[in-house]
Coordinates of C-alpha atoms and ligand atoms in Angstrom, one line a residue:
M1 CA -0.1 0.1 0.1
D2 CA 1.2 3.5 -1.0
G3 CA 2.0 6.2 1.7
H4 CA -0.9 8.2 -0.2
L5 CA -3.8 5.7 0.4
K6 CA -2.4 5.2 4.0
S7 CA -2.9 9.0 4.7
K8 CA -5.6 8.9 3.4
I9 CA -7.1 6.2 5.5
I10 CA -5.5 7.8 8.4
A11 CA -7.0 11.3 7.6
Q12 CA -10.5 9.5 7.2
Y13 CA -10.2 7.8 10.6
D14 CA -9.8 11.3 11.9
E15 CA -12.6 12.7 10.2
N16 CA -14.8 9.6 11.6
K17 CA -13.3 10.0 15.0
R18 CA -15.9 10.9 17.9
Q19 CA -15.6 10.5 21.6
H20 CA -17.6 9.7 24.5
A21 CA -17.2 9.3 28.4
G22 CA -13.3 10.1 27.5
L23 CA -12.9 7.5 25.4
R24 CA -12.5 7.8 21.5
Y25 CA -14.5 5.7 19.1
T26 CA -14.9 5.6 15.1
V27 CA -18.1 6.0 13.2
P28 CA -18.0 3.9 10.3
S29 CA -19.3 6.7 7.9
P30 CA -19.8 10.3 9.1
D31 CA -23.1 10.9 7.1
T32 CA -24.7 7.5 6.5
Y33 CA -23.3 5.7 10.1
P34 CA -23.1 8.1 12.6
Y35 CA -23.3 5.8 15.5
Q36 CA -20.9 3.2 17.0
W37 CA -21.5 -0.6 15.6
F38 CA -20.1 -3.7 16.8
W39 CA -18.6 -5.7 14.0
D40 CA -17.3 -2.3 12.6
S41 CA -15.6 -1.4 15.9
C42 CA -13.4 -4.7 15.6
F43 CA -12.6 -3.7 11.9
H44 CA -11.6 0.0 13.3
A45 CA -9.3 -1.5 16.5
I46 CA -7.4 -4.1 13.8
A47 CA -6.6 -1.1 11.4
L48 CA -6.2 1.3 14.5
S49 CA -3.6 -1.1 15.9
Y50 CA -1.4 -0.1 13.0
F51 CA -1.3 3.4 13.4
D52 CA -2.8 4.1 16.9
I53 CA -3.1 1.6 19.3
E54 CA -4.3 3.4 22.2
R55 CA -7.3 4.6 20.5
A56 CA -8.0 0.9 19.0
K57 CA -8.0 0.0 22.8
E58 CA -10.4 2.9 23.6
E59 CA -12.9 1.7 21.1
L60 CA -13.1 -1.4 22.0
C61 CA -13.4 -0.3 25.8
L62 CA -16.2 2.2 24.6
L63 CA -17.8 -0.7 22.7
L64 CA -18.1 -3.0 26.3
R65 CA -19.7 0.1 28.0
G66 CA -22.6 -0.9 25.7
Q67 CA -22.6 -4.5 26.6
F68 CA -25.8 -6.1 28.2
K69 CA -26.0 -7.6 31.6
N70 CA -26.7 -11.0 29.9
G71 CA -23.4 -10.6 28.0
M72 CA -25.0 -9.6 24.4
I73 CA -23.2 -6.9 22.6
P74 CA -25.8 -4.8 20.4
H75 CA -25.1 -4.2 17.1
I76 CA -25.6 -0.4 17.2
I77 CA -24.9 2.0 20.3
Y78 CA -26.2 5.5 19.8
W79 CA -23.9 7.6 22.2
H80 CA -25.0 10.6 20.7
R81 CA -28.1 11.0 18.9
V82 CA -27.6 12.4 15.4
K83 CA -30.3 15.1 14.2
S84 CA -29.7 15.2 10.2
S85 CA -28.6 12.3 8.9
P86 CA -29.7 9.9 6.1
F87 CA -29.3 7.1 8.7
P88 CA -33.2 6.7 9.0
D89 CA -34.4 6.7 12.5
I90 CA -35.0 2.9 12.6
Q91 CA -36.4 1.4 16.2
W92 CA -34.0 -1.6 16.7
G93 CA -35.8 -2.6 19.9
K94 CA -34.0 -0.4 23.0
R95 CA -33.6 3.3 23.0
H96 CA -30.1 3.9 23.6
T97 CA -28.7 0.7 21.7
S98 CA -30.0 -2.0 19.4
S99 CA -31.3 -5.3 20.7
I100 CA -29.8 -7.4 18.3
T101 CA -26.1 -8.5 17.7
Q102 CA -23.7 -8.6 15.1
P103 CA -20.5 -11.2 14.4
P104 CA -18.0 -12.2 17.2
L105 CA -15.0 -10.5 15.9
L106 CA -14.0 -8.9 19.5
A107 CA -11.7 -11.8 20.2
A108 CA -9.8 -11.3 16.6
A109 CA -9.3 -7.5 17.5
V110 CA -8.0 -7.9 20.8
W111 CA -5.9 -11.1 19.5
R112 CA -4.2 -8.3 17.1
I113 CA -3.6 -5.6 19.7
Y114 CA -2.0 -8.3 21.7
E115 CA 0.2 -9.3 18.6
A116 CA 1.0 -5.5 18.3
D117 CA 2.0 -4.5 21.8
G118 CA 1.7 -7.4 24.0
D119 CA 0.0 -5.8 26.4
K120 CA -1.7 -8.2 29.0
D121 CA -3.4 -5.7 31.5
F122 CA -5.5 -5.1 28.3
V123 CA -6.3 -8.6 27.6
K124 CA -7.3 -9.3 31.2
Q125 CA -9.4 -6.2 31.2
I126 CA -11.3 -7.4 28.0
L127 CA -11.6 -11.1 28.4
P128 CA -14.2 -11.5 30.9
H129 CA -16.3 -9.5 28.2
I130 CA -15.5 -11.9 25.2
H131 CA -16.4 -14.9 27.5
A132 CA -19.6 -13.4 28.5
F133 CA -20.6 -12.5 25.3
H134 CA -19.7 -16.2 24.0
R135 CA -21.7 -17.6 27.1
Y136 CA -24.5 -15.5 25.8
L137 CA -24.6 -16.8 22.6
F138 CA -24.6 -20.7 23.6
S139 CA -27.3 -20.2 26.2
A140 CA -29.6 -17.7 24.5
R141 CA -28.9 -18.7 20.7
D142 CA -28.4 -22.4 20.8
P143 CA -32.0 -23.7 21.9
K144 CA -31.5 -26.9 20.5
K145 CA -27.9 -27.6 22.1
M146 CA -26.4 -27.9 18.6
N147 CA -23.2 -26.1 19.4
L148 CA -24.3 -23.6 16.5
V149 CA -25.3 -20.2 16.8
G150 CA -28.6 -19.1 15.7
L151 CA -29.3 -15.6 14.0
I152 CA -32.5 -14.2 15.1
N153 CA -32.5 -11.4 12.3
P154 CA -30.5 -11.3 8.9
D155 CA -28.9 -8.0 10.5
E156 CA -26.9 -10.2 12.9
S157 CA -25.1 -11.4 10.1
G158 CA -23.9 -7.9 9.3
E159 CA -25.2 -8.5 5.6
D160 CA -28.3 -7.2 6.1
N161 CA -30.3 -7.9 3.0
S162 CA -27.9 -10.7 1.7
P163 CA -30.3 -13.3 -0.4
R164 CA -29.3 -16.1 2.0
Y165 CA -32.0 -14.9 3.9
D166 CA -34.8 -14.1 1.5
Q167 CA -36.6 -17.5 1.8
I168 CA -36.8 -17.0 5.8
L169 CA -38.1 -13.6 5.3
H170 CA -41.0 -14.9 2.5
L171 CA -39.4 -12.9 0.1
K172 CA -40.1 -14.8 -3.1
D173 CA -38.8 -12.4 -6.0
P174 CA -35.0 -12.2 -6.1
R175 CA -35.1 -8.7 -7.1
H176 CA -37.3 -7.2 -4.5
Q177 CA -37.1 -3.7 -3.3
F178 CA -35.0 -2.5 -0.5
V179 CA -38.2 -1.4 1.3
D180 CA -40.0 -4.8 1.3
N181 CA -36.6 -6.5 2.6
F182 CA -36.0 -3.9 5.3
R183 CA -39.8 -4.3 6.2
A184 CA -39.5 -8.1 6.6
R185 CA -36.6 -7.8 8.9
L186 CA -38.1 -5.0 11.0
E187 CA -41.0 -7.1 11.7
L188 CA -38.6 -9.7 13.2
V189 CA -37.5 -7.0 15.6
D190 CA -41.0 -6.3 16.5
D191 CA -41.4 -10.1 17.4
W192 CA -38.0 -10.1 19.2
K193 CA -39.5 -7.1 21.6
R194 CA -42.7 -9.0 22.2
S195 CA -40.7 -12.1 23.4
R196 CA -39.2 -9.4 25.9
Y197 CA -35.6 -10.3 24.2
V198 CA -36.4 -13.9 25.5
V199 CA -35.8 -17.0 23.7
K200 CA -38.7 -19.3 24.7
K201 CA -41.6 -20.3 23.2
Q202 CA -42.9 -16.6 22.2
I203 CA -39.9 -16.3 19.7
E204 CA -40.7 -18.4 16.8
L205 CA -37.8 -20.6 16.0
N206 CA -38.9 -21.1 12.4
H207 CA -37.1 -18.0 10.9
W208 CA -33.6 -19.0 12.7
V209 CA -30.9 -19.0 10.6
Y210 CA -27.8 -21.3 11.5
D211 CA -25.3 -19.5 9.4
V212 CA -21.8 -20.4 7.9
P213 CA -19.7 -17.1 8.2
Y214 CA -21.1 -16.4 12.0
N215 CA -20.3 -19.9 13.1
A216 CA -17.1 -19.9 11.5
I217 CA -16.1 -16.6 12.8
L218 CA -17.3 -17.7 16.5
A219 CA -15.2 -21.1 16.0
E220 CA -12.2 -18.7 15.2
S221 CA -13.1 -16.4 18.3
L222 CA -13.0 -19.3 20.7
R223 CA -9.9 -20.3 19.3
L224 CA -8.2 -17.1 19.7
T225 CA -9.8 -16.5 23.0
T226 CA -8.6 -19.7 24.1
L227 CA -4.6 -18.3 23.2
L228 CA -5.7 -15.1 25.0
A229 CA -6.8 -16.6 28.2
E230 CA -3.9 -19.1 28.3
A231 CA -1.6 -15.9 28.0
V232 CA -2.8 -14.6 30.9
N233 CA -3.3 -17.8 32.9
E234 CA -7.0 -17.7 32.8
H235 CA -7.4 -21.5 32.7
R236 CA -11.2 -21.8 33.0
I237 CA -11.8 -19.6 30.1
A238 CA -9.1 -21.3 28.2
N239 CA -10.8 -24.8 28.9
Y240 CA -14.3 -23.5 28.1
S241 CA -13.2 -22.0 24.7
R242 CA -10.7 -24.8 23.5
T243 CA -14.0 -27.1 24.2
K244 CA -16.6 -25.0 22.7
S245 CA -14.4 -24.0 19.5
V246 CA -14.1 -27.9 18.7
N247 CA -17.7 -28.6 19.7
V248 CA -18.5 -25.6 17.1
R249 CA -16.2 -26.9 14.3
N250 CA -17.7 -30.4 14.7
A251 CA -21.5 -29.3 14.2
M252 CA -20.4 -27.1 11.3
R253 CA -19.4 -30.2 9.9
S254 CA -22.0 -32.5 10.8
K255 CA -24.9 -29.9 10.3
L256 CA -23.8 -27.4 7.5
L257 CA -21.8 -29.5 5.1
H258 CA -24.1 -30.5 2.2
H259 CA -22.5 -32.1 -1.1
N260 CA -18.9 -30.8 -0.3
L261 CA -20.0 -27.1 0.7
F262 CA -21.1 -25.3 4.0
Q263 CA -24.8 -24.2 3.7
P264 CA -26.6 -22.4 6.3
V265 CA -29.7 -24.5 7.6
A266 CA -33.0 -23.0 8.6
G267 CA -36.6 -23.7 9.7
P268 CA -38.1 -26.5 12.0
K269 CA -36.3 -29.1 9.6
L270 CA -32.8 -27.3 9.5
R271 CA -33.1 -27.4 5.7
H272 CA -30.2 -26.2 3.8
I273 CA -30.1 -22.9 2.1
H274 CA -28.7 -23.2 -1.2
T275 CA -27.9 -19.5 -2.2
R276 CA -24.2 -19.2 -3.5
T277 CA -22.9 -16.0 -1.7
W278 CA -19.3 -15.3 -0.3
A279 CA -20.2 -17.6 2.9
L280 CA -19.2 -20.3 0.9
F281 CA -15.4 -19.4 1.6
A282 CA -16.1 -18.4 5.1
P283 CA -15.4 -22.1 6.5
L284 CA -11.8 -21.2 5.2
Y285 CA -11.5 -18.9 7.7
A286 CA -11.9 -21.0 10.8
G287 CA -9.9 -23.8 9.0
V288 CA -13.1 -25.9 9.2
A289 CA -13.1 -27.0 5.5
S290 CA -10.7 -30.3 4.7
K291 CA -7.9 -29.7 2.3
D292 CA -10.2 -31.5 -0.6
E293 CA -13.4 -29.3 0.3
A294 CA -11.0 -26.3 -0.1
K295 CA -9.7 -27.1 -3.2
Y296 CA -13.1 -28.1 -4.5
L297 CA -14.3 -24.6 -3.5
V298 CA -11.0 -22.9 -4.5
E299 CA -11.4 -24.5 -8.2
N300 CA -14.9 -24.5 -8.7
Y301 CA -16.5 -21.4 -7.4
L302 CA -13.2 -18.9 -6.1
R303 CA -11.6 -19.3 -9.7
N304 CA -14.8 -19.9 -11.6
K305 CA -15.7 -16.6 -13.6
R306 CA -19.3 -18.0 -13.9
E307 CA -19.5 -18.0 -10.3
F308 CA -16.8 -15.6 -8.2
S309 CA -14.0 -14.9 -10.1
L310 CA -15.1 -11.1 -11.4
P311 CA -12.5 -8.6 -12.7
F312 CA -12.8 -6.5 -9.5
G313 CA -12.7 -9.2 -7.0
I314 CA -14.8 -11.8 -5.2
P315 CA -18.6 -10.5 -5.3
T316 CA -20.8 -11.1 -2.3
V317 CA -23.3 -13.0 -4.4
S318 CA -22.3 -15.4 -7.4
I319 CA -23.0 -13.8 -10.5
S320 CA -25.0 -17.0 -11.3
E321 CA -27.7 -16.0 -9.0
Q322 CA -31.1 -14.4 -10.1
S323 CA -30.3 -12.0 -7.2
F324 CA -26.9 -10.9 -8.1
D325 CA -27.0 -7.1 -8.5
P326 CA -23.3 -5.9 -9.0
S327 CA -24.0 -2.2 -8.4
G328 CA -26.0 -2.0 -5.6
D329 CA -26.8 1.5 -6.1
W330 CA -29.0 3.5 -3.9
K331 CA -30.1 5.4 -7.0
G332 CA -30.8 8.4 -4.9
D333 CA -33.1 6.9 -2.8
W334 CA -32.0 5.1 0.7
W335 CA -34.6 2.5 0.2
V336 CA -34.0 0.9 -2.8
G337 CA -29.9 -0.2 -2.0
T338 CA -29.2 -3.9 -2.5
N339 CA -25.7 -3.7 -1.1
W340 CA -25.2 -7.1 0.1
R341 CA -26.5 -8.7 -3.3
G342 CA -23.4 -8.6 -5.4
P343 CA -21.1 -5.7 -4.5
V344 CA -17.5 -6.5 -3.2
W345 CA -16.9 -5.5 0.2
M346 CA -13.3 -4.9 2.0
A347 CA -14.3 -7.2 5.3
T348 CA -15.3 -10.3 3.0
N349 CA -12.0 -9.8 1.1
W350 CA -10.2 -9.6 4.2
L351 CA -12.0 -12.7 5.7
I352 CA -11.6 -14.6 2.4
M353 CA -8.0 -13.7 2.2
Q354 CA -7.4 -15.1 5.6
G355 CA -8.9 -18.3 4.8
L356 CA -6.9 -19.0 1.5
L357 CA -3.8 -18.1 3.5
R358 CA -4.9 -21.0 6.1
Y359 CA -5.1 -23.5 3.2
G360 CA -1.6 -22.2 1.2
Y361 CA -3.6 -20.5 -1.6
T362 CA -1.0 -17.6 -1.3
K363 CA -1.5 -16.2 -5.0
D364 CA -5.1 -16.1 -4.9
A365 CA -4.7 -14.3 -1.3
Q366 CA -2.4 -11.7 -3.0
R367 CA -4.8 -11.3 -5.6
I368 CA -7.6 -10.4 -3.2
Y369 CA -5.3 -7.9 -1.4
K370 CA -4.3 -6.4 -4.7
T371 CA -7.8 -5.8 -6.2
S372 CA -8.8 -4.5 -3.0
L373 CA -6.0 -1.9 -3.2
R374 CA -7.1 -1.4 -6.7
L375 CA -10.6 -0.5 -5.5
A376 CA -9.7 1.9 -2.9
N377 CA -7.2 4.1 -5.2
Q378 CA -9.5 4.3 -7.9
S379 CA -12.9 4.5 -6.3
G380 CA -12.3 5.8 -2.9
L381 CA -13.2 4.8 0.5
R382 CA -16.4 3.6 -0.3
E383 CA -19.0 1.1 1.5
Y384 CA -18.8 -1.4 -1.4
Y385 CA -17.5 -1.4 -4.9
D386 CA -19.2 -3.1 -8.1
P387 CA -17.2 -6.1 -9.0
L388 CA -17.7 -5.7 -12.7
T389 CA -16.6 -2.1 -13.1
G390 CA -14.8 -1.3 -10.0
K391 CA -17.1 1.8 -9.3
G392 CA -17.8 2.8 -5.5
H393 CA -21.2 2.6 -4.2
G394 CA -23.0 3.3 -0.7
A395 CA -21.7 5.4 1.8
K396 CA -18.6 7.7 1.5
G397 CA -15.8 8.0 3.7
F398 CA -16.4 4.7 4.7
S399 CA -13.8 3.1 7.5
W400 CA -13.5 -0.4 6.2
A401 CA -10.8 0.3 3.9
G402 CA -8.8 0.3 7.2
L403 CA -8.3 -3.4 6.9
L404 CA -6.0 -2.9 4.1
F405 CA -3.3 -2.6 7.0
D406 CA -4.1 -5.7 8.2
M407 CA -4.2 -7.3 4.6
E408 CA -0.7 -5.6 3.9
A409 CA 0.7 -7.4 6.7
L410 CA -0.6 -10.7 5.3
S411 CA 0.6 -9.9 2.1
I412 CA 4.4 -9.2 3.2
Y413 CA 3.9 -12.5 5.4
I414 CA 3.0 -14.4 2.2
D415 CA 6.2 -12.6 0.3
N416 CA 8.8 -13.6 3.2
N417 CA 7.5 -17.2 3.9
Ligands
GLC501 C1 -24.5 -1.6 7.1 C2 -23.7 -3.0 6.9 C3 -23.7 -3.4 8.3 C4 -22.6 -2.8 9.0 C5 -23.2 -1.0 9.0 C6 -22.7 0.0 9.6 O1 -26.1 -1.6 7.7 O2 -24.7 -3.9 6.2 O3 -22.6 -5.0 8.2 O4 -22.2 -2.8 10.5 O5 -23.8 -0.9 7.7 O6 -21.2 0.1 8.9

């Protein structure tokens, strides 16, 4: 990454910097996303670990001020209400936060910080929070005791309107309007509210999705938590995390693996969802796939021009799907975006790159880094990019390009090994 792009990203992080209770945090985009988001903060902390490690720690400490007593970490925290913003005033259930969560990337962020400066006090401080979140997930989100965590709302995946969830939202038209998609997701928030946020009979389990990326990220989160706990002699947490990490991996293999591919399951009969999205590659991130499964995936999907091998990288949805919409453009109206239905995102690139590296696909991993760089250089720091033209779309001044710092470190590691 050249100095110009680095300075541009750092300047954007300065612009997106906010403060609450003496702690600095980062908004994903000043106009469009003016609050603190859970998985975004993990991405920010990873990026910040390369140029302002104290701020990285503050970002996570503030995030955890929003953690619920039961361990859940909400996906949005409104430290300051912003009056004029294109971000609509959505009710996610609670007054000051959302009532749903997002992917468990906290341990990955803490691990990265620990790698950078070896600060054990920080690890000790955060570890109980990570552990409480994991415990929440297994006690509240695994009602069938499968060692898989279920999502009660597509937004919990971070991929709000991915076509993986069309079926459970009863959206039959693969090219439906964003407003219909949103309405269906918000109805699920109402259900959740009516159940008083308790998973009992009130909350219908039929729409739950046991998703692949979420559980892959969880398996990896538990593995990293084991390492963090061992580093600070927290044996109880280390043992719990190690056991659960193995259990989630085994459950992914026994419940989600279907004809060589890992697919989410949903509904009372836990039927597989076959929609081809980038999620096919998520098991690589956690090392859950066998070598042969990884090879099959790379050769038939990642490198296939009729699936995921597009001029500007790996789209979030395969070009072979009817729902594939490469631009995800908002067409001037917030309500018609299709952002997770085709465009390329920095976070998915970052996850796929790590997965490929784990299985020795170094050239493919380097290619993802190079295309990510090209996108940021040519089209700026945008929320997502068109995989066919490279054009940037969605929010401006978007923070996820900060992950390029980590991708660069991975790329240097590849070159040196
Ligand atoms: C969008 C994304 C979500 C992200 C949020 C803030 O809703 O889909 O993943 O956390 O924006 O950037």
